[in-house]
Amino acid sequence: MMRRIAKTWLIGVALLAIGAAPAPTRTILLRPAAVFDGVDPVAHPGWQVLVAGERIVAVGPALAVPAGAETIDLPGETLMPGMIEGHGHLFLHPYNETSWDDQVLHEPLALRTARATVSARATLLAGFTTERDLGTEGAGYADVGLKQAIAQGIVPGPRMLVATRAIVAKGAYGPKGYEPGVDVPQGAEEASGVDDVVRVVRSQIAAGADVVKLYGDYRWGPGEPSRATFSQAEMTAAVAAAHDAGRTVAVHTSTPEGMRRAIAAGADTIEHGYGGTAEIFRAMAARKIALCPTLAASDAVSRYRGWTGADPVPQAVAENRTALALARSVGVPICMGGDVGVFAHGENAREMVLLAEAGMPIADVLIAATSGNARAFHLTDRGSIKPGLLADLIAVRGDPLHALDAVRRVDWGMKGGVVVPR
């Protein structure tokens, strides 16, 4: 059945290309065991979903079905919105395979792009129909081309929000440790001073950035703790320039001062936030700035260093869990994003499982990965199952609201009304 739907879609594209009349809009009735709509913290048994073209047109029990509609039965499955990866790097692969420095300095761009296409497909098959990709880490603007290739149907993958090169304060990022005065390729674009920061923000947007990624703190030298990098004036100017262009801003920051500057500047999301205090998180909650805690990143790096998951818990993992609990206790919106690329693409749900293990209710985790991320990223056309939204849908065995691990085994998917071949 999936092959037949895909073949019909391809025929329609071919007819449009030669100037023939467009094929009629395809209507599909989906009949799962239950529907989780991405908003209500329960699954709705017996609900159905009607799709016409790339959009959802009706949701509920016993829908009226137009003549000629195709039916896809999904027995034993819960239908839910395609999930949204909130923090990924498709141009990175796990650090226990190749170090970050070696990926940035030694891997050819063509190799990194070829691998990214495979990672994009793995992400889509894992049930993530949208990814916010927060920087190519030395691969330039290759994410813009990958986004275009996916949109044109050249390679399969999620809908992408790209940050292109990301932006760092001059001298603050890496790779480091080479002869002073020698220009070494950096994992992000450097900027210094208000005028230069604004110039770089605008140049990245002109090149295709959907979101501006700023590194609000980092280690100035090897072995040093992280410190705030951009001044308040630089950060505020960067955010203003991005917002003027209709782009959201994500700030990598885990120090209280870096977070304070990001909040004061009006950032949309804060990434990591390991060192956040109660005061900092209350300020985030007041401004509805979402926290992307990236538990899976600290977990993965700790395991690469030999941690088995047993007590004692590494300091980075403990700080990460503590910050999440503190943020949730004061009402900070939680973004679901694992910093995928630090660990394998396709294993995106690892972050969801860790959020639940850290005490976040399963329903809240599922909502964060769907309508919550859509809200945080200002995506009004996806994230839940309701009429008028994109038909980006997945089906998992059983009820993920009772057994979250089900999201690690996606049986079926649809993107824009087209069934994704498994």
CSV table of C-alpha atoms in Angstrom, one decimal:
chain,number,residue,atom,x,y,z
A,1,MET,CA,0.0,0.0,0.0
A,2,MET,CA,2.8,2.4,0.9
A,3,ARG,CA,4.5,1.8,-2.5
A,4,ARG,CA,1.3,2.4,-4.4
A,5,ILE,CA,0.8,5.8,-2.6
A,6,ALA,CA,4.4,6.8,-3.3
A,7,LYS,CA,4.1,5.8,-7.0
A,8,THR,CA,0.9,7.8,-7.5
A,9,TRP,CA,2.6,10.9,-6.0
A,10,LEU,CA,5.6,10.5,-8.4
A,11,ILE,CA,3.3,10.2,-11.4
A,12,GLY,CA,1.5,13.5,-10.3
A,13,VAL,CA,4.9,15.3,-10.1
A,14,ALA,CA,5.8,14.0,-13.6
A,15,LEU,CA,2.5,15.2,-15.1
A,16,LEU,CA,3.0,18.7,-13.6
A,17,ALA,CA,6.5,18.8,-15.0
A,18,ILE,CA,5.3,18.3,-18.6
A,19,GLY,CA,2.4,20.7,-18.3
A,20,ALA,CA,-0.4,18.2,-17.9
A,21,ALA,CA,-3.4,18.9,-15.7
A,22,PRO,CA,-2.6,18.3,-12.0
A,23,ALA,CA,-3.8,15.1,-10.5
A,24,PRO,CA,-6.9,15.4,-8.2
A,25,THR,CA,-6.2,15.9,-4.5
A,26,ARG,CA,-5.7,12.5,-2.9
A,27,THR,CA,-8.0,11.8,0.2
A,28,ILE,CA,-6.9,9.3,2.8
A,29,LEU,CA,-8.7,8.1,5.9
A,30,LEU,CA,-6.5,6.9,8.7
A,31,ARG,CA,-7.9,4.4,11.2
A,32,PRO,CA,-5.6,3.8,14.1
A,33,ALA,CA,-6.5,2.3,17.5
A,34,ALA,CA,-6.2,5.7,19.1
A,35,VAL,CA,-5.1,9.3,18.4
A,36,PHE,CA,-2.8,11.4,20.5
A,37,ASP,CA,-3.3,14.9,19.1
A,38,GLY,CA,-0.2,16.5,20.6
A,39,VAL,CA,-2.2,18.8,22.9
A,40,ASP,CA,-4.4,16.7,25.2
A,41,PRO,CA,-2.5,14.6,27.7
A,42,VAL,CA,-4.5,11.5,26.7
A,43,ALA,CA,-5.0,9.2,23.8
A,44,HIS,CA,-8.4,9.2,22.1
A,45,PRO,CA,-9.6,5.6,21.3
A,46,GLY,CA,-11.6,5.2,18.1
A,47,TRP,CA,-10.6,8.5,16.6
A,48,GLN,CA,-9.9,8.8,12.9
A,49,VAL,CA,-8.0,11.3,10.8
A,50,LEU,CA,-9.0,12.5,7.3
A,51,VAL,CA,-6.2,13.8,5.1
A,52,ALA,CA,-6.6,15.7,1.8
A,53,GLY,CA,-3.5,16.6,-0.1
A,54,GLU,CA,-0.9,17.7,2.3
A,55,ARG,CA,-3.3,18.8,5.1
A,56,ILE,CA,-5.5,17.3,7.8
A,57,VAL,CA,-9.1,18.1,7.1
A,58,ALA,CA,-11.0,16.3,9.9
A,59,VAL,CA,-10.3,14.5,13.2
A,60,GLY,CA,-12.6,12.6,15.5
A,61,PRO,CA,-14.7,9.5,15.8
A,62,ALA,CA,-16.8,8.1,12.9
A,63,LEU,CA,-15.8,10.7,10.3
A,64,ALA,CA,-17.8,11.3,7.1
A,65,VAL,CA,-15.6,10.0,4.3
A,66,PRO,CA,-15.8,11.4,0.7
A,67,ALA,CA,-16.4,8.9,-2.1
A,68,GLY,CA,-13.2,7.5,-3.5
A,69,ALA,CA,-11.1,8.1,-0.3
A,70,GLU,CA,-8.5,5.5,0.4
A,71,THR,CA,-8.4,3.9,3.8
A,72,ILE,CA,-5.3,3.0,5.7
A,73,ASP,CA,-5.9,0.8,8.8
A,74,LEU,CA,-3.4,1.0,11.6
A,75,PRO,CA,-4.6,-1.6,14.1
A,76,GLY,CA,-3.0,-1.5,17.5
A,77,GLU,CA,-1.3,1.8,16.7
A,78,THR,CA,-1.5,5.2,18.2
A,79,LEU,CA,-1.4,8.0,15.6
A,80,MET,CA,0.4,11.1,16.7
A,81,PRO,CA,1.9,14.3,15.2
A,82,GLY,CA,5.3,13.9,13.6
A,83,MET,CA,7.8,14.8,16.3
A,84,ILE,CA,10.0,17.9,16.1
A,85,GLU,CA,13.7,17.6,16.9
A,86,GLY,CA,14.6,20.8,18.8
A,87,HIS,CA,18.4,20.7,18.8
A,88,GLY,CA,20.2,18.7,16.2
A,89,HIS,CA,23.4,18.8,14.1
A,90,LEU,CA,23.0,16.7,10.9
A,91,PHE,CA,26.5,17.5,9.9
A,92,LEU,CA,28.0,15.9,13.0
A,93,HIS,CA,28.2,12.2,13.9
A,94,PRO,CA,29.0,10.6,17.3
A,95,TYR,CA,32.1,11.8,19.0
A,96,ASN,CA,33.1,8.2,19.9
A,97,GLU,CA,33.5,7.7,16.2
A,98,THR,CA,35.4,10.8,15.3
A,99,SER,CA,36.3,13.7,17.6
A,100,TRP,CA,34.6,17.1,17.1
A,101,ASP,CA,38.0,18.7,16.2
A,102,ASP,CA,38.7,16.0,13.6
A,103,GLN,CA,35.3,16.4,12.0
A,104,VAL,CA,35.7,20.2,11.7
A,105,LEU,CA,39.3,20.1,10.5
A,106,HIS,CA,39.8,16.9,8.6
A,107,GLU,CA,36.6,15.6,7.1
A,108,PRO,CA,35.9,16.8,3.6
A,109,LEU,CA,32.7,18.8,3.1
A,110,ALA,CA,31.5,16.3,0.5
A,111,LEU,CA,31.9,13.5,3.0
A,112,ARG,CA,30.1,15.4,5.7
A,113,THR,CA,27.2,16.3,3.3
A,114,ALA,CA,26.9,12.7,2.1
A,115,ARG,CA,26.7,11.5,5.7
A,116,ALA,CA,24.2,14.2,6.5
A,117,THR,CA,21.8,12.9,3.9
A,118,VAL,CA,21.9,9.5,5.5
A,119,SER,CA,21.4,11.1,8.9
A,120,ALA,CA,18.4,13.1,7.6
A,121,ARG,CA,16.7,9.9,6.4
A,122,ALA,CA,17.3,8.2,9.7
A,123,THR,CA,15.8,11.1,11.5
A,124,LEU,CA,12.6,11.0,9.4
A,125,LEU,CA,12.3,7.2,9.8
A,126,ALA,CA,12.6,7.7,13.6
A,127,GLY,CA,9.4,9.8,13.5
A,128,PHE,CA,10.9,13.3,13.5
A,129,THR,CA,9.3,15.1,10.6
A,130,THR,CA,10.9,18.5,11.5
A,131,GLU,CA,14.3,19.3,12.8
A,132,ARG,CA,15.8,22.5,14.1
A,133,ASP,CA,19.4,22.1,13.0
A,134,LEU,CA,21.5,24.5,15.1
A,135,GLY,CA,24.7,24.8,13.2
A,136,THR,CA,26.8,22.9,10.7
A,137,GLU,CA,29.9,23.0,12.9
A,138,GLY,CA,32.4,23.9,10.3
A,139,ALA,CA,30.4,22.7,7.2
A,140,GLY,CA,29.5,26.3,6.2
A,141,TYR,CA,26.1,26.7,4.5
A,142,ALA,CA,25.7,23.0,3.5
A,143,ASP,CA,22.6,22.8,5.7
A,144,VAL,CA,20.9,25.2,3.3
A,145,GLY,CA,21.6,22.9,0.4
A,146,LEU,CA,20.5,19.9,2.3
A,147,LYS,CA,17.2,21.6,3.2
A,148,GLN,CA,16.6,22.4,-0.5
A,149,ALA,CA,17.4,18.8,-1.5
A,150,ILE,CA,14.9,17.5,1.0
A,151,ALA,CA,12.2,20.0,0.0
A,152,GLN,CA,12.7,19.1,-3.7
A,153,GLY,CA,12.4,15.4,-3.0
A,154,ILE,CA,16.0,14.6,-4.0
A,155,VAL,CA,16.8,13.0,-0.6
A,156,PRO,CA,14.3,12.0,2.1
A,157,GLY,CA,14.5,13.8,5.4
A,158,PRO,CA,12.6,16.1,7.8
A,159,ARG,CA,11.5,19.6,7.2
A,160,MET,CA,14.4,21.7,8.3
A,161,LEU,CA,15.0,24.9,10.2
A,162,VAL,CA,18.6,25.7,9.7
A,163,ALA,CA,21.0,28.0,11.6
A,164,THR,CA,23.9,27.7,9.0
A,165,ARG,CA,27.3,28.6,10.5
A,166,ALA,CA,26.1,29.8,14.0
A,167,ILE,CA,27.9,32.8,15.6
A,168,VAL,CA,30.6,33.0,18.2
A,169,ALA,CA,32.6,35.8,19.8
A,170,LYS,CA,36.0,36.1,18.2
A,171,GLY,CA,38.6,34.0,20.0
A,172,ALA,CA,36.0,32.1,22.1
A,173,TYR,CA,35.3,28.9,20.0
A,174,GLY,CA,37.4,26.2,18.5
A,175,PRO,CA,39.2,24.2,17.4
A,176,LYS,CA,42.0,25.5,19.5
A,177,GLY,CA,45.5,24.5,20.5
A,178,TYR,CA,47.5,25.5,17.4
A,179,GLU,CA,50.3,27.9,16.7
A,180,PRO,CA,49.3,31.4,17.8
A,181,GLY,CA,48.6,33.6,14.8
A,182,VAL,CA,47.8,30.7,12.5
A,183,ASP,CA,44.2,30.8,11.1
A,184,VAL,CA,42.5,27.6,11.9
A,185,PRO,CA,39.0,26.8,10.5
A,186,GLN,CA,36.4,27.4,13.1
A,187,GLY,CA,33.2,25.5,14.0
A,188,ALA,CA,31.2,28.7,13.8
A,189,GLU,CA,31.5,32.2,12.3
A,190,GLU,CA,33.3,34.7,14.5
A,191,ALA,CA,32.1,38.3,15.1
A,192,SER,CA,33.3,41.1,17.4
A,193,GLY,CA,31.6,44.3,18.2
A,194,VAL,CA,28.0,45.4,17.8
A,195,ASP,CA,28.3,46.4,14.1
A,196,ASP,CA,30.2,43.2,13.2
A,197,VAL,CA,27.7,41.0,15.1
A,198,VAL,CA,24.8,42.6,13.2
A,199,ARG,CA,26.6,42.2,9.9
A,200,VAL,CA,27.1,38.5,10.5
A,201,VAL,CA,23.5,37.9,11.6
A,202,ARG,CA,22.3,39.5,8.5
A,203,SER,CA,24.8,37.7,6.2
A,204,GLN,CA,23.7,34.3,7.6
A,205,ILE,CA,20.0,35.2,7.2
A,206,ALA,CA,20.7,36.3,3.6
A,207,ALA,CA,22.4,32.9,3.0
A,208,GLY,CA,19.3,31.0,4.2
A,209,ALA,CA,19.3,30.9,8.0
A,210,ASP,CA,15.8,30.3,9.5
A,211,VAL,CA,17.1,30.6,13.0
A,212,VAL,CA,20.1,32.5,14.4
A,213,LYS,CA,22.3,30.5,16.8
A,214,LEU,CA,24.6,32.5,19.2
A,215,TYR,CA,27.2,31.1,21.6
A,216,GLY,CA,26.6,33.2,24.7
A,217,ASP,CA,29.4,31.6,26.6
A,218,TYR,CA,32.3,29.3,26.1
A,219,ARG,CA,35.8,28.4,27.3
A,220,TRP,CA,38.2,31.1,26.4
A,221,GLY,CA,41.2,28.8,26.9
A,222,PRO,CA,41.8,25.1,27.4
A,223,GLY,CA,40.9,23.9,30.9
A,224,GLU,CA,39.1,27.1,31.8
A,225,PRO,CA,35.5,27.3,32.9
A,226,SER,CA,32.9,28.7,30.5
A,227,ARG,CA,32.5,32.5,30.7
A,228,ALA,CA,30.1,34.9,29.0
A,229,THR,CA,31.4,35.9,25.6
A,230,PHE,CA,29.2,38.4,23.8
A,231,SER,CA,28.6,41.6,25.7
A,232,GLN,CA,25.1,42.7,26.5
A,233,ALA,CA,25.2,45.2,23.8
A,234,GLU,CA,26.4,42.7,21.2
A,235,MET,CA,23.8,40.1,22.3
A,236,THR,CA,20.9,42.6,22.3
A,237,ALA,CA,21.9,43.9,18.8
A,238,ALA,CA,22.1,40.4,17.4
A,239,VAL,CA,18.7,39.4,18.7
A,240,ALA,CA,17.1,42.6,17.5
A,241,ALA,CA,18.6,42.1,14.0
A,242,ALA,CA,17.3,38.6,13.8
A,243,HIS,CA,13.8,39.5,15.1
A,244,ASP,CA,13.6,42.4,12.6
A,245,ALA,CA,14.1,39.8,9.9
A,246,GLY,CA,11.5,37.5,11.3
A,247,ARG,CA,14.0,34.9,12.6
A,248,THR,CA,14.0,33.3,16.0
A,249,VAL,CA,17.2,33.2,18.2
A,250,ALA,CA,18.7,30.2,20.0
A,251,VAL,CA,21.5,30.9,22.5
A,252,HIS,CA,23.9,28.3,23.6
A,253,THR,CA,24.6,29.2,27.2
A,254,SER,CA,25.0,27.4,30.5
A,255,THR,CA,26.5,30.1,32.9
A,256,PRO,CA,24.2,32.4,34.9
A,257,GLU,CA,25.7,35.5,33.3
A,258,GLY,CA,25.5,34.2,29.8
A,259,MET,CA,21.9,33.2,30.4
A,260,ARG,CA,21.1,36.5,32.0
A,261,ARG,CA,22.4,38.4,28.9
A,262,ALA,CA,20.4,36.1,26.6
A,263,ILE,CA,17.2,36.7,28.6
A,264,ALA,CA,17.7,40.4,28.7
A,265,ALA,CA,18.3,40.4,24.9
A,266,GLY,CA,15.0,38.6,24.2
A,267,ALA,CA,16.3,35.2,23.0
A,268,ASP,CA,13.6,32.7,22.0
A,269,THR,CA,15.3,29.6,23.4
A,270,ILE,CA,18.2,28.8,25.6
A,271,GLU,CA,20.2,25.7,24.9
A,272,HIS,CA,21.7,23.6,27.7
A,273,GLY,CA,21.3,26.0,30.7
A,274,TYR,CA,23.2,23.7,33.0
A,275,GLY,CA,24.1,26.4,35.5
A,276,GLY,CA,20.8,28.2,35.7
A,277,THR,CA,19.7,29.5,39.0
A,278,ALA,CA,16.2,29.9,40.4
A,279,GLU,CA,16.3,33.6,39.7
A,280,ILE,CA,17.5,32.9,36.1
A,281,PHE,CA,14.8,30.3,35.4
A,282,ARG,CA,12.1,32.6,36.9
A,283,ALA,CA,13.1,35.3,34.5
A,284,MET,CA,12.9,32.8,31.6
A,285,ALA,CA,9.4,31.6,32.7
A,286,ALA,CA,8.2,35.3,32.9
A,287,ARG,CA,9.3,35.8,29.3
A,288,LYS,CA,8.2,32.3,28.1
A,289,ILE,CA,11.7,31.6,26.9
A,290,ALA,CA,12.0,27.8,26.4
A,291,LEU,CA,14.9,25.7,27.8
A,292,CYS,CA,16.4,23.0,25.6
A,293,PRO,CA,18.2,21.0,28.3
A,294,THR,CA,19.9,18.4,26.0
A,295,LEU,CA,20.1,15.7,28.6
A,296,ALA,CA,21.2,13.2,26.0
A,297,ALA,CA,24.3,15.1,25.2
A,298,SER,CA,25.7,15.1,28.7
A,299,ASP,CA,24.6,11.4,29.0
A,300,ALA,CA,26.3,10.4,25.8
A,301,VAL,CA,29.6,12.2,26.4
A,302,SER,CA,29.8,10.7,29.9
A,303,ARG,CA,29.2,7.2,28.5
A,304,TYR,CA,32.0,7.8,25.9
A,305,ARG,CA,34.2,8.6,28.9
A,306,GLY,CA,33.4,5.2,30.6
A,307,TRP,CA,30.3,5.9,32.6
A,308,THR,CA,28.0,2.9,32.6
A,309,GLY,CA,24.8,4.6,33.9
A,310,ALA,CA,25.4,3.5,37.5
A,311,ASP,CA,26.0,5.6,40.6
A,312,PRO,CA,27.9,7.8,41.2
A,313,VAL,CA,26.4,10.0,38.4
A,314,PRO,CA,29.0,12.2,36.6
A,315,GLN,CA,28.9,15.9,37.6
A,316,ALA,CA,27.7,17.1,34.1
A,317,VAL,CA,24.8,14.7,34.2
A,318,ALA,CA,23.8,15.6,37.7
A,319,GLU,CA,24.0,19.3,36.9
A,320,ASN,CA,21.9,18.8,33.8
A,321,ARG,CA,19.1,16.9,35.8
A,322,THR,CA,19.2,19.5,38.6
A,323,ALA,CA,18.8,22.4,36.1
A,324,LEU,CA,15.9,20.7,34.4
A,325,ALA,CA,14.1,20.1,37.7
A,326,LEU,CA,14.6,23.7,38.8
A,327,ALA,CA,13.4,25.1,35.5
A,328,ARG,CA,10.3,22.9,35.5
A,329,SER,CA,9.5,23.9,39.1
A,330,VAL,CA,9.1,27.6,38.2
A,331,GLY,CA,7.2,27.0,34.9
A,332,VAL,CA,9.9,27.3,32.2
A,333,PRO,CA,8.7,25.8,28.9
A,334,ILE,CA,10.8,22.8,28.0
A,335,CYS,CA,12.0,22.2,24.5
A,336,MET,CA,12.7,18.6,23.4
A,337,GLY,CA,16.0,18.5,21.8
A,338,GLY,CA,18.9,16.2,22.5
A,339,ASP,CA,21.9,17.8,20.7
A,340,VAL,CA,21.7,14.9,18.2
A,341,GLY,CA,25.0,14.4,16.4
A,342,VAL,CA,26.8,14.1,19.7
A,343,PHE,CA,25.0,10.7,19.5
A,344,ALA,CA,23.6,8.9,16.5
A,345,HIS,CA,20.9,10.4,14.3
A,346,GLY,CA,17.8,8.2,14.4
A,347,GLU,CA,18.1,7.8,18.1
A,348,ASN,CA,16.5,11.2,18.7
A,349,ALA,CA,14.0,9.7,21.2
A,350,ARG,CA,16.8,9.1,23.6
A,351,GLU,CA,16.3,12.7,24.9
A,352,MET,CA,12.6,12.0,25.5
A,353,VAL,CA,13.3,8.9,27.5
A,354,LEU,CA,15.9,10.7,29.6
A,355,LEU,CA,13.4,13.6,30.3
A,356,ALA,CA,10.9,11.1,31.6
A,357,GLU,CA,13.6,9.3,33.7
A,358,ALA,CA,14.5,12.7,35.2
A,359,GLY,CA,10.9,13.2,36.4
A,360,MET,CA,9.1,14.9,33.6
A,361,PRO,CA,5.6,13.4,33.1
A,362,ILE,CA,5.3,11.3,29.9
A,363,ALA,CA,2.4,13.4,28.6
A,364,ASP,CA,4.5,16.5,29.1
A,365,VAL,CA,7.4,14.9,27.2
A,366,LEU,CA,5.2,14.0,24.3
A,367,ILE,CA,3.6,17.4,24.2
A,368,ALA,CA,7.1,19.1,24.3
A,369,ALA,CA,8.2,17.0,21.3
A,370,THR,CA,5.1,18.0,19.3
A,371,SER,CA,3.0,21.1,20.0
A,372,GLY,CA,5.4,22.4,22.6
A,373,ASN,CA,8.3,22.7,20.1
A,374,ALA,CA,6.0,24.0,17.4
A,375,ARG,CA,5.0,26.8,19.8
A,376,ALA,CA,8.6,27.5,20.9
A,377,PHE,CA,9.8,27.7,17.3
A,378,HIS,CA,6.8,29.7,16.1
A,379,LEU,CA,5.6,26.9,13.7
A,380,THR,CA,1.9,27.5,13.3
A,381,ASP,CA,1.3,24.8,10.7
A,382,ARG,CA,2.4,21.6,12.6
A,383,GLY,CA,2.9,20.0,16.0
A,384,SER,CA,-0.7,18.8,16.6
A,385,ILE,CA,-3.4,16.9,14.8
A,386,LYS,CA,-6.2,19.3,13.9
A,387,PRO,CA,-7.9,20.5,10.7
A,388,GLY,CA,-5.8,22.8,8.6
A,389,LEU,CA,-2.4,21.6,9.8
A,390,LEU,CA,0.2,19.7,7.8
A,391,ALA,CA,-0.4,16.0,7.6
A,392,ASP,CA,2.9,15.2,9.2
A,393,LEU,CA,1.9,12.1,11.2
A,394,ILE,CA,3.4,8.9,12.7
A,395,ALA,CA,2.1,5.7,14.2
A,396,VAL,CA,3.6,3.8,17.1
A,397,ARG,CA,2.7,0.4,18.6
A,398,GLY,CA,0.5,0.7,21.7
A,399,ASP,CA,0.0,3.8,23.8
A,400,PRO,CA,3.1,6.0,24.2
A,401,LEU,CA,1.4,7.8,27.1
A,402,HIS,CA,1.8,4.7,29.2
A,403,ALA,CA,5.0,3.3,27.7
A,404,LEU,CA,7.1,6.1,26.3
A,405,ASP,CA,9.6,3.7,24.9
A,406,ALA,CA,7.1,3.1,22.1
A,407,VAL,CA,8.4,6.3,20.4
A,408,ARG,CA,11.6,4.5,19.7
A,409,ARG,CA,9.8,2.1,17.4
A,410,VAL,CA,7.9,4.1,14.8
A,411,ASP,CA,6.0,1.7,12.5
A,412,TRP,CA,4.5,4.1,10.0
A,413,GLY,CA,4.8,7.7,8.9
A,414,MET,CA,3.4,10.4,6.7
A,415,LYS,CA,4.9,13.7,5.7
A,416,GLY,CA,2.8,16.3,3.9
A,417,GLY,CA,0.1,13.7,3.1
A,418,VAL,CA,2.6,11.3,1.5
A,419,VAL,CA,3.4,8.0,3.2
A,420,VAL,CA,7.1,7.6,4.1
A,421,PRO,CA,8.5,4.4,2.7
A,422,ARG,CA,10.0,2.3,5.5
